[in-house]
Short mmCIF file of C-alpha atoms and ligand atoms in Angstrom, two decimals:
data_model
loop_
_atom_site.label_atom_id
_atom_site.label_comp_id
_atom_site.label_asym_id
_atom_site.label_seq_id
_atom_site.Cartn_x
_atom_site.Cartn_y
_atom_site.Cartn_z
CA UNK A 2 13.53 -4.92 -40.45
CA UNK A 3 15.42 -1.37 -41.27
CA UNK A 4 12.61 -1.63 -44.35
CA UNK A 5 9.54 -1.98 -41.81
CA UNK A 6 11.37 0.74 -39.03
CA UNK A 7 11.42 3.11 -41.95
CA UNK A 8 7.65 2.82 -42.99
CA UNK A 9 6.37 3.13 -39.38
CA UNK A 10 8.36 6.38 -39.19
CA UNK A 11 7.24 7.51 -42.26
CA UNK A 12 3.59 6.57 -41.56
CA UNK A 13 4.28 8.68 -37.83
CA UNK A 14 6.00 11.54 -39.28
CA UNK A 15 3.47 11.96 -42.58
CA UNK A 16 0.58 11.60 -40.10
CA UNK A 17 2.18 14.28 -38.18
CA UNK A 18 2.73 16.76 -40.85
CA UNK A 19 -1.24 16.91 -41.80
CA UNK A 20 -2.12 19.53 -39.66
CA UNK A 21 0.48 21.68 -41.13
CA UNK A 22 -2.03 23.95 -44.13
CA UNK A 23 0.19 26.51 -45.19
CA UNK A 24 1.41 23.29 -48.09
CA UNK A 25 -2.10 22.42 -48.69
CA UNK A 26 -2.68 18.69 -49.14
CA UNK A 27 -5.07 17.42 -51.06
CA UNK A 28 -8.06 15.15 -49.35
CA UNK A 29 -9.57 12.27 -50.76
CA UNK A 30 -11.62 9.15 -50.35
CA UNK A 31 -10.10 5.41 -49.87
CA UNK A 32 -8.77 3.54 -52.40
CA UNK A 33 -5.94 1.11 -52.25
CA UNK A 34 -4.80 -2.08 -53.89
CA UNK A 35 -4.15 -3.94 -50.50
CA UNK A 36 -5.91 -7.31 -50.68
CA UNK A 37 -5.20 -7.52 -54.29
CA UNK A 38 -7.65 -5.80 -55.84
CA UNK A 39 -7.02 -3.00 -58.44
CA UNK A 40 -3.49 -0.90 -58.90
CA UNK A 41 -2.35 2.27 -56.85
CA UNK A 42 -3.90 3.77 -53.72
CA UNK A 43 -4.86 7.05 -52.44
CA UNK A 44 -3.91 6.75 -49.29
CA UNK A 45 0.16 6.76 -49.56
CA UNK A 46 1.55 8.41 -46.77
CA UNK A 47 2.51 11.50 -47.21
CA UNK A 48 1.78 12.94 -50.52
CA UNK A 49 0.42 16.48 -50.62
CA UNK A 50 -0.20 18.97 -53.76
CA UNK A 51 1.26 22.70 -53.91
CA UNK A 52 1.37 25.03 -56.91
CA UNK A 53 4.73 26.68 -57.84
CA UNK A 54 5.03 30.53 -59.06
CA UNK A 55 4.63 29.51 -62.27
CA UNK A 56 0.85 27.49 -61.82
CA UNK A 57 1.55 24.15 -61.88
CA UNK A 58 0.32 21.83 -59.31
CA UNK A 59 3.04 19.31 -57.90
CA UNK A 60 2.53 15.91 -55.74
CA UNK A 61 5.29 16.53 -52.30
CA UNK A 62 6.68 14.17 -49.54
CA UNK A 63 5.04 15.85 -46.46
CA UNK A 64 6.68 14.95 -43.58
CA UNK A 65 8.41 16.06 -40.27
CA UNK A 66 11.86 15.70 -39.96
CA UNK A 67 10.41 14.51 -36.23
CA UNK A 68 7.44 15.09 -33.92
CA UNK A 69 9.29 14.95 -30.58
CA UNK A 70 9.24 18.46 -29.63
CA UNK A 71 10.31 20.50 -26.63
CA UNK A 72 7.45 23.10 -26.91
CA UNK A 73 4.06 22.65 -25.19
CA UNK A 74 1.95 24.38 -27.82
CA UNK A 75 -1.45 23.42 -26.53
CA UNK A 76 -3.29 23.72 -30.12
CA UNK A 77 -0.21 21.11 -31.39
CA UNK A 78 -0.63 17.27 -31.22
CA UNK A 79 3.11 17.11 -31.46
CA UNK A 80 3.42 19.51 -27.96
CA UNK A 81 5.81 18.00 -25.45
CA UNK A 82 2.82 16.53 -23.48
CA UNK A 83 0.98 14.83 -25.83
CA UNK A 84 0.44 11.29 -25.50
CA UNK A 85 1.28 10.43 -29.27
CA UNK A 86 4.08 7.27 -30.91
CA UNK A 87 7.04 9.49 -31.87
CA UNK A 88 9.70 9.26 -34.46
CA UNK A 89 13.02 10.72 -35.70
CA UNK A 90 14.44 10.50 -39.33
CA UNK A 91 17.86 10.40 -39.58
CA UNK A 92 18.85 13.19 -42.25
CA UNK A 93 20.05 10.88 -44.99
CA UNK A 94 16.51 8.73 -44.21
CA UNK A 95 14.49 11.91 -45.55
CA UNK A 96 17.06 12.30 -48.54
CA UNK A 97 16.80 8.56 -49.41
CA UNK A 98 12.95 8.76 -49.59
CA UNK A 99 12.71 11.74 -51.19
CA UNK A 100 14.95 10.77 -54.21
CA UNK A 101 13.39 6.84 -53.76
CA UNK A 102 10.14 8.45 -54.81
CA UNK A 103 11.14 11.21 -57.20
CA UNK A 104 13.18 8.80 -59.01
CA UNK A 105 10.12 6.11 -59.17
CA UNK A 106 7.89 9.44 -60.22
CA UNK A 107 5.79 9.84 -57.28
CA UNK A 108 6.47 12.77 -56.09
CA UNK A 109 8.09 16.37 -57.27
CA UNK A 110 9.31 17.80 -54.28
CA UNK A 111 9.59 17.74 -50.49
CA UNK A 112 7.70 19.72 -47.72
CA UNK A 113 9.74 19.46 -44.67
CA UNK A 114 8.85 20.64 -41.16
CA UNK A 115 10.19 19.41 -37.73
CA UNK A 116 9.22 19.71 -34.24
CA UNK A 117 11.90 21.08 -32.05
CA UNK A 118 14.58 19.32 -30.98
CA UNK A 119 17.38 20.14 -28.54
CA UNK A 120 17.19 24.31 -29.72
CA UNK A 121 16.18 26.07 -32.70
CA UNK A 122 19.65 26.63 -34.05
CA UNK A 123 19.73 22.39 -34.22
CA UNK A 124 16.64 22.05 -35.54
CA UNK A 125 16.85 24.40 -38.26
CA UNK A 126 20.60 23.44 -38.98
CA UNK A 127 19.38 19.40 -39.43
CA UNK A 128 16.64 20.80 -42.01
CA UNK A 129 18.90 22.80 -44.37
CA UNK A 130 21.36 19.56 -44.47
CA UNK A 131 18.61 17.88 -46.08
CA UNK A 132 17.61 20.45 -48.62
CA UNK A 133 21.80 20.66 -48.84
CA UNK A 134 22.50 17.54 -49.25
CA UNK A 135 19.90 16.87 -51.94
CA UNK A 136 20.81 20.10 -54.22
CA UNK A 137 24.45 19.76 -54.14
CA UNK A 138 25.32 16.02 -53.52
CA UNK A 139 22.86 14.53 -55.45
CA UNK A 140 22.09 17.60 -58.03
CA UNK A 141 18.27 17.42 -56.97
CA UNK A 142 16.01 20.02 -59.36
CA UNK A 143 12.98 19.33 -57.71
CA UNK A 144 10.56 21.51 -55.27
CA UNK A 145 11.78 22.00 -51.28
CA UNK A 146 9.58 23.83 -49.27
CA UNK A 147 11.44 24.27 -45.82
CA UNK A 148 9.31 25.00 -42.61
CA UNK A 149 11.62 27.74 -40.84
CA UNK A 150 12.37 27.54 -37.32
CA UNK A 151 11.93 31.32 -36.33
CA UNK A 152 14.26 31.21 -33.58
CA UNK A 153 17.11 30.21 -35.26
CA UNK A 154 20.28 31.86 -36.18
CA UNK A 155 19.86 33.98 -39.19
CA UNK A 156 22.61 32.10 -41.06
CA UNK A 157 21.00 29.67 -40.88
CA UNK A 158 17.53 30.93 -42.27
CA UNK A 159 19.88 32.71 -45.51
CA UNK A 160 21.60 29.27 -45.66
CA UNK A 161 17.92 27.66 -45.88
CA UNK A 162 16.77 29.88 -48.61
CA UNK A 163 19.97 29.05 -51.02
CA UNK A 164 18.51 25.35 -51.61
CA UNK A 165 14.64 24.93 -50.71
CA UNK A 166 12.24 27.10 -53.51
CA UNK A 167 9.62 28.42 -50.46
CA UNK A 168 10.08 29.14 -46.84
CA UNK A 169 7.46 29.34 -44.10
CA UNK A 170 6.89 30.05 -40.80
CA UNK A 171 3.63 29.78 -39.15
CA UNK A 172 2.42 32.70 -37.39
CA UNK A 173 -0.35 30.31 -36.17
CA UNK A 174 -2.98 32.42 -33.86
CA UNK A 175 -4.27 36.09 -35.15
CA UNK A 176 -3.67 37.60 -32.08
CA UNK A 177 -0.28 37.69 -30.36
CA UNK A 178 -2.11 37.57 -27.01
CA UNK A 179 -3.55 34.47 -27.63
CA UNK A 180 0.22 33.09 -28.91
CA UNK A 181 1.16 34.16 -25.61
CA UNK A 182 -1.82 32.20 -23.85
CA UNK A 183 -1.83 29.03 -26.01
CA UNK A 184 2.07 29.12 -27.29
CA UNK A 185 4.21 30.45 -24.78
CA UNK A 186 7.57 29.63 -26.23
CA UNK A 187 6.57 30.79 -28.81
CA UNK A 188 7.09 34.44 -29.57
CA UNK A 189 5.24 36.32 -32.28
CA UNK A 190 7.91 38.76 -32.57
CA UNK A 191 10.15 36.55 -33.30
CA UNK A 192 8.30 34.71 -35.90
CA UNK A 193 7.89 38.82 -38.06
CA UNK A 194 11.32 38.94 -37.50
CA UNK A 195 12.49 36.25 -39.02
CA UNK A 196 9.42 36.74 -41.93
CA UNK A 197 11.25 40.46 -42.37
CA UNK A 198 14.58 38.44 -42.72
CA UNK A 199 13.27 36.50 -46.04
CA UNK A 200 11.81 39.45 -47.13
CA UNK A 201 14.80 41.61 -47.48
CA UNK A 202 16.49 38.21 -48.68
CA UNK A 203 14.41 37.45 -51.01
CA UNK A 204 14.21 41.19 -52.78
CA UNK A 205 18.44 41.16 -52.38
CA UNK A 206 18.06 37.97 -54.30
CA UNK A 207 16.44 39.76 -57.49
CA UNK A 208 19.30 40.62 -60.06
CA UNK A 209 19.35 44.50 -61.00
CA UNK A 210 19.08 45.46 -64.37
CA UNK A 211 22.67 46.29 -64.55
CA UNK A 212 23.78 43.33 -62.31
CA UNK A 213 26.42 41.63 -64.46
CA UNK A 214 26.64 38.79 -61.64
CA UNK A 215 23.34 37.44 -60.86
CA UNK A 216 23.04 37.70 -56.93
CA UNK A 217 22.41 33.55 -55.55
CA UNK A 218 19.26 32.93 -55.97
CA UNK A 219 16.37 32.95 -52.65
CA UNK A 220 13.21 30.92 -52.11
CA UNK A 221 12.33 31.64 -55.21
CA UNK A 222 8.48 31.16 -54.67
CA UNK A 223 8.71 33.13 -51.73
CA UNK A 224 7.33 32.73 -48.42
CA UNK A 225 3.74 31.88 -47.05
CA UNK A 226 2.57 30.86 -43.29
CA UNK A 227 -0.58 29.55 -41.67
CA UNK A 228 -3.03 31.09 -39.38
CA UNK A 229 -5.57 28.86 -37.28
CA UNK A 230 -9.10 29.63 -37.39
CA UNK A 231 -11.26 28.86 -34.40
CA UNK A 232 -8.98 28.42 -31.79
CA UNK A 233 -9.04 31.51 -30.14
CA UNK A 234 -11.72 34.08 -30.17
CA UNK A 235 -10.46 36.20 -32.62
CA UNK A 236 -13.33 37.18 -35.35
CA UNK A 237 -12.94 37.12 -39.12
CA UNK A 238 -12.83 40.75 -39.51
CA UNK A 239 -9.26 40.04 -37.08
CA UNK A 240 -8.14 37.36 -39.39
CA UNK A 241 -8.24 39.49 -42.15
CA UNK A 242 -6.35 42.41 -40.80
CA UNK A 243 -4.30 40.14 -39.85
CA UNK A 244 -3.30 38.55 -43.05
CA UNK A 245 -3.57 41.84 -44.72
CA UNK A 246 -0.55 43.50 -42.66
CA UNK A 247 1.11 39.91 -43.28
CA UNK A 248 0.56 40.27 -47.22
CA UNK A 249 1.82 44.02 -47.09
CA UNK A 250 4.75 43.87 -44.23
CA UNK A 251 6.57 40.53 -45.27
CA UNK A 252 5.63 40.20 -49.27
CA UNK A 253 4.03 36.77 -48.11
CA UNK A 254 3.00 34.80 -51.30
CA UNK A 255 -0.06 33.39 -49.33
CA UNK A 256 -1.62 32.65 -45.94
CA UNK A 257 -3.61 29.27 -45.37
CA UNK A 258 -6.17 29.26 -43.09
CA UNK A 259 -6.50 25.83 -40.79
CA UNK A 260 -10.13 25.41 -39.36
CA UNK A 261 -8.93 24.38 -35.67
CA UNK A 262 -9.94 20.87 -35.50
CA UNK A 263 -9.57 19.31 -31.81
CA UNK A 264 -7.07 17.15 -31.06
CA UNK A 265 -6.43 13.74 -29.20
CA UNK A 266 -6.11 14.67 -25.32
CA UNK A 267 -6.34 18.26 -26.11
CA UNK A 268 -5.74 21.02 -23.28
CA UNK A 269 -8.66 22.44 -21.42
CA UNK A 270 -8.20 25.85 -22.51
CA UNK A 271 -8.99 25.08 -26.32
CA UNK A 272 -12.42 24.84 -27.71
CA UNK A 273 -14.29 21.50 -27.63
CA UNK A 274 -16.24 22.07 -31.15
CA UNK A 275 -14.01 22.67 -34.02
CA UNK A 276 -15.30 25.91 -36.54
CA UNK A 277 -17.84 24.71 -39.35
CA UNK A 278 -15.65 23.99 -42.70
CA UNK A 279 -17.58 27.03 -44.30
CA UNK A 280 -15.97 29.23 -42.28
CA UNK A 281 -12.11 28.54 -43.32
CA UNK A 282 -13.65 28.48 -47.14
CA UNK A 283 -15.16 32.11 -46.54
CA UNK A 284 -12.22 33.45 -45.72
CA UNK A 285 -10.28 31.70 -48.40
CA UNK A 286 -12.60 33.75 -50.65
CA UNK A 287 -12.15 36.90 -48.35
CA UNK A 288 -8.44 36.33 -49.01
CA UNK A 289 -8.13 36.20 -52.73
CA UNK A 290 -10.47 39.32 -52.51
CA UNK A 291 -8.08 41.46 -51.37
CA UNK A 292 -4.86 39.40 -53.41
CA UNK A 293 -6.92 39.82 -56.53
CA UNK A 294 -9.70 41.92 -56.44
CA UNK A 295 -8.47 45.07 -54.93
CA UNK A 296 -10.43 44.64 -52.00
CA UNK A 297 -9.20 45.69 -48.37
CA UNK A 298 -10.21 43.88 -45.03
CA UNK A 299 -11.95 46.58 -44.26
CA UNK A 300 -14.00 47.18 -46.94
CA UNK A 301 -15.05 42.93 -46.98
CA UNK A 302 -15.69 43.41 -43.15
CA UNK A 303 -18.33 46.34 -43.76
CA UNK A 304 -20.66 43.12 -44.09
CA UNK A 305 -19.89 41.11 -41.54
CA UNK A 306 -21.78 40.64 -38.60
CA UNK A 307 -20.06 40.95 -34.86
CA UNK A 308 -16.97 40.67 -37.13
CA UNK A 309 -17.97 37.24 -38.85
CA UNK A 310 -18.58 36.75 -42.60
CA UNK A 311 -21.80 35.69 -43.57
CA UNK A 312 -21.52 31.68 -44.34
CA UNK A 313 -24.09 32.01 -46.14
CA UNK A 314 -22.89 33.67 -48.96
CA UNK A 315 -19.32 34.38 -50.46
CA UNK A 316 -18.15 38.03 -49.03
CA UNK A 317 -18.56 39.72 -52.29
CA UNK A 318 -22.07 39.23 -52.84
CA UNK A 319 -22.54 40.20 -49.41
CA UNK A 320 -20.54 43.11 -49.93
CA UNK A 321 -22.09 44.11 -52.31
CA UNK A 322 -25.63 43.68 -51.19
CA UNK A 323 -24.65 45.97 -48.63
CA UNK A 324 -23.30 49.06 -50.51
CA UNK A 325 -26.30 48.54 -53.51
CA UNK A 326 -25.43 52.44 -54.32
CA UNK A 327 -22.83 51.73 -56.06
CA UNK A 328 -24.23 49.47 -58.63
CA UNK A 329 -25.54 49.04 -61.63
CA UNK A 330 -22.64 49.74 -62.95
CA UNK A 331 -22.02 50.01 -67.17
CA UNK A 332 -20.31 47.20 -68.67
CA UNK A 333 -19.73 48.57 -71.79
CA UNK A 334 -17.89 51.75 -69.89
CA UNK A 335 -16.65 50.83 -66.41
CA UNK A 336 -13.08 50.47 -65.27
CA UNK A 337 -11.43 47.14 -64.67
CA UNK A 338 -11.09 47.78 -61.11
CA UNK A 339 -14.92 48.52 -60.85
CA UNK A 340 -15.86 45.47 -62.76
CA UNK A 341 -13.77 43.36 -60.40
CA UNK A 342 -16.25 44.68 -57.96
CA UNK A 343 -19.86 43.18 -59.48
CA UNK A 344 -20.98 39.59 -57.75
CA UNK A 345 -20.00 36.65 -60.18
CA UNK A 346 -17.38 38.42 -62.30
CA UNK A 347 -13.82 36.47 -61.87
CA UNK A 348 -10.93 38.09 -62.88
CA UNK A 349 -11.33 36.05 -66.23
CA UNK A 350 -14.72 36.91 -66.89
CA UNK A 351 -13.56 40.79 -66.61
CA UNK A 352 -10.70 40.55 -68.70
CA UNK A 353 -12.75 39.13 -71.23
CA UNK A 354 -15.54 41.37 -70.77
CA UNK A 355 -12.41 44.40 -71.40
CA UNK A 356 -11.47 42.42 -74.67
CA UNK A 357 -14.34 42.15 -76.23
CA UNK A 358 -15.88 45.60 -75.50
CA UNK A 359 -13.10 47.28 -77.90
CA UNK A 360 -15.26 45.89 -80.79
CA UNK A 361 -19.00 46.01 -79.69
CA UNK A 362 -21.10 47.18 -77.50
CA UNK A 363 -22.27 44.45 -75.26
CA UNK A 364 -25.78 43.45 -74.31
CA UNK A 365 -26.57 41.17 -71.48
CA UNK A 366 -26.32 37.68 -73.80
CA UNK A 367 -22.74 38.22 -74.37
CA UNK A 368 -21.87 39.18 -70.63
CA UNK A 369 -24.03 35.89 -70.69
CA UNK A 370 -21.26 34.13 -72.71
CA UNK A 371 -17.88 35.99 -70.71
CA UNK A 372 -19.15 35.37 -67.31
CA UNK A 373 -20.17 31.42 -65.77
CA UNK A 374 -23.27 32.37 -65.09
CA UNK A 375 -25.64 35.42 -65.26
CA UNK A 376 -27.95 35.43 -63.04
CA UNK A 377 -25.88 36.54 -60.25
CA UNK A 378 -24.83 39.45 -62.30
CA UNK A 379 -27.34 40.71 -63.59
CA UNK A 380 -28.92 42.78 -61.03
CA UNK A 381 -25.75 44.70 -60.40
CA UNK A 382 -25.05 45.91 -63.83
CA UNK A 383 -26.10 47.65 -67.24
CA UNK A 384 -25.57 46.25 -70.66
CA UNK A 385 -26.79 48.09 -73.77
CA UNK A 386 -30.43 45.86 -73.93
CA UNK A 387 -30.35 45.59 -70.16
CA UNK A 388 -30.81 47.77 -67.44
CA UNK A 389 -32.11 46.21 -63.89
CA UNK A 390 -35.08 48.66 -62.57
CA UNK A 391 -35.84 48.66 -59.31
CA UNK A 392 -33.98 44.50 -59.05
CA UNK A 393 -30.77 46.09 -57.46
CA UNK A 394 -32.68 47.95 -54.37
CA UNK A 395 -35.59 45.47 -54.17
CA UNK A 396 -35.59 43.84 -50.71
CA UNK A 397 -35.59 40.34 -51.38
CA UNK A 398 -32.93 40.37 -53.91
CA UNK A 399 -30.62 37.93 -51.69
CA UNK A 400 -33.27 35.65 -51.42
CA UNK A 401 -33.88 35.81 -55.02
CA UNK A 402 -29.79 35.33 -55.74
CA UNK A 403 -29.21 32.61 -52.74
CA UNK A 404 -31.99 31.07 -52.05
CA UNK A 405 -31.66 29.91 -48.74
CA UNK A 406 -30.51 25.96 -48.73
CA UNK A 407 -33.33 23.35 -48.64
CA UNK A 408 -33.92 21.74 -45.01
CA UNK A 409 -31.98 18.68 -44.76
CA UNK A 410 -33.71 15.66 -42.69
CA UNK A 411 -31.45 14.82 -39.51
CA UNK A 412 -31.19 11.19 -39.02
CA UNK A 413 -32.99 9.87 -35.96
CA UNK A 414 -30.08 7.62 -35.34
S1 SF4 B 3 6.81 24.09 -31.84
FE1 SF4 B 3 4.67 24.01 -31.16
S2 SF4 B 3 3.53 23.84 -33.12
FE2 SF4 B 3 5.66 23.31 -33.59
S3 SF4 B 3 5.76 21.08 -33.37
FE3 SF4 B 3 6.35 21.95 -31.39
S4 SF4 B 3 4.48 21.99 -30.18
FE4 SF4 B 3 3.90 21.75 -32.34
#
């Protein structure tokens, strides 16, 4: 019976935990071995993928610690009003399954959030016992990423950082207006506050040179948080200035983007439609533009229309279609930075490109070889057999790159 009570609150509390992006989980179809046919399944509660500092991608529990809550935020389907089953692990139930599943292999770390229960200071203090309790009782090495309660004490928030590898706390909503409006427990202040806090932890936490002692170590792969797109009015061109004072004030590692998606009895005062998918993708690629590619939100925004990226095509093609008089540029002679700049060069295509012009001169068939595809490329840049003409001004030259997608027959039914 204790078995069964255990799998309908993990089957609650991993449901729960899915609209939580900033640990991004990864989606796929059906396939399980109930009835007795095949091995595995796909659709195990509760198993999300996250990549550490260091690149590699590990399988996590995701789960609340509960979804009872004493906030009303309306976007939430874990807000005090909602009409949803609830559930409560007992701390040593989320240590038992965590080290039940590492042990059998499943899994390589934990993601742990909670709603709030009782005050923040509880809350908080009932998730670092289980990150505690797993490092130093039972000598866990694998990866805790601890949702912060912002509220709570500080000690509690440097206590948190001592055992679980990344921190978050979800700054949710661009603007603090609209955290007001649709959150108002919630207090966006607050949340910066306590993002400053692991900040200056985390940069205490890196050993000096001369350090003899090394200081104790602090979320060592930093801190991230989540912003939800589409369930307020605030335009892309917001959401990136957002994320860009995020990135620069609190050293975030990264910010997830959550296309709002309605919810179950949801409050009047969200939208009815949820945000198409593209939208949430564009600004993925908007992000790692300015993480990467020494883009600012600005400078991605010059295209955008009423402050929305075109979903049409990825910002830097639109980008650059728009500022055409600063291309072709010379691949043979321009800077990194520049390069970084043309349509369809990665980062890896670039630093190749740098490579391999120390001993040749390149003509368009090797940027042909460096780069996944040329045809994108070519009009924005010069090679020593290549130069575009009149291609990088001509007036259809988006049509010409992005064709526009083929009607698709709607179904009469
Ligand atoms: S605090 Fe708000 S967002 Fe977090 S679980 Fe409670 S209702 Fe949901």
């Amino acid at each position: 019976m204790a078995q069964l009570d255990l799998r309908r609150k993990l089957s609650i509390l991993a449901d729960a935990a899915k609209y939580d992006a900033s640990c991004a989980s990864s989606g796929t179809s059906k396939r399980d071995s109930f009835g007795g046919k095949g091995v595995g399944s796909t659709e195990g509660m509760g198993i999300c993928h996250a990549y550490t500092p260091d690149g590699r991608c590990v399988s996590l529990l995701k789960v609340l610690l509960t979804n009872f809550c004493i906030y009303d935020c309306a976007y939430c389907i874990n807000r005090a009003s909602s009409n949803v089953p609830r559930a409560r692990f007992a701390v040593d139930e989320v240590v038992g399954l965590t080290l039940n599943f590492y042990k059998r292999n499943y899994i390589e770390g934990l993601f742990l959030s909670s709603g709030i229960i009782r005050s923040g200071d509880y809350t908080m203090e009932q998730l670092v016992r289980v990150a505690k309790t797993l490092r130093t009782e039972h000598d866990f090495r694998g990866y805790i990423h601890l949702k912060l309660i912002p509220e709570a004490d500080p000690k509690l928030v440097e206590e948190a950082g001592l055992y679980a590898d990344r921190l978050s706390a979800n700054i949710e909503l661009p603007r603090d207006e609209a955290l007001r409006r649709l959150a108002p427990q919630k207090d966006a202040g607050v949340i910066k506050k306590a993002m400053g806090q692991v900040r200056l932890a985390a940069e205490a936490a890196k050993p000096g040179k001369r350090d003899r002692v090394k200081p104790p170590r602090f979320a060592p792969a930093g801190q991230s948080t989540q912003l939800i797109v589409g369930a307020d009015g605030s335009p892309d061109t917001e959401i990136m200035a957002r994320s860009a004072s995020l990135y620069g004030g609190y050293g975030l590692r990264r910010v997830y983007y959550s296309a709002f998606s309605p919810i179950p009895d949801s409050s009047s005062v969200l939208p009815l439609e949820k945000p198409p998918l593209m939208r949430e993708h564009r600004l993925y690629q908007a992000d790692w533009l300015m993480r990467f590619y020494g883009f600012s939100a600005p400078e991605i925004g010059e295209a955008a229309t009423n402050g929305m990226l075109d979903l049409a095509i990825d910002p830097k093609l639109a980008w650059a279609l728009n500022r055409r008089e600063l291309f072709p540029v010379d691949v043979n002679t321009a800077p990194r930075e520049v390069l970084l700049r043309v349509p369809g060069l990665g980062v890896k295509s670039v630093d190749r490109i740098l490579s391999v012009r120390r001993w040749r001169t390149l003509r368009l068939e090797d940027v042909a070889r460096l780069c996944r595809g040329v045809d994108k490329v070519r009009p924005f840049i010069v090679a020593l057999d290549w130069t575009p003409g009149g291609l990088t001004d001509a007036v259809d030259l988006r049509a010409r790159i992005a064709p526009d997608p083929k009607p698709v027959q709607m179904s009469l039914f």
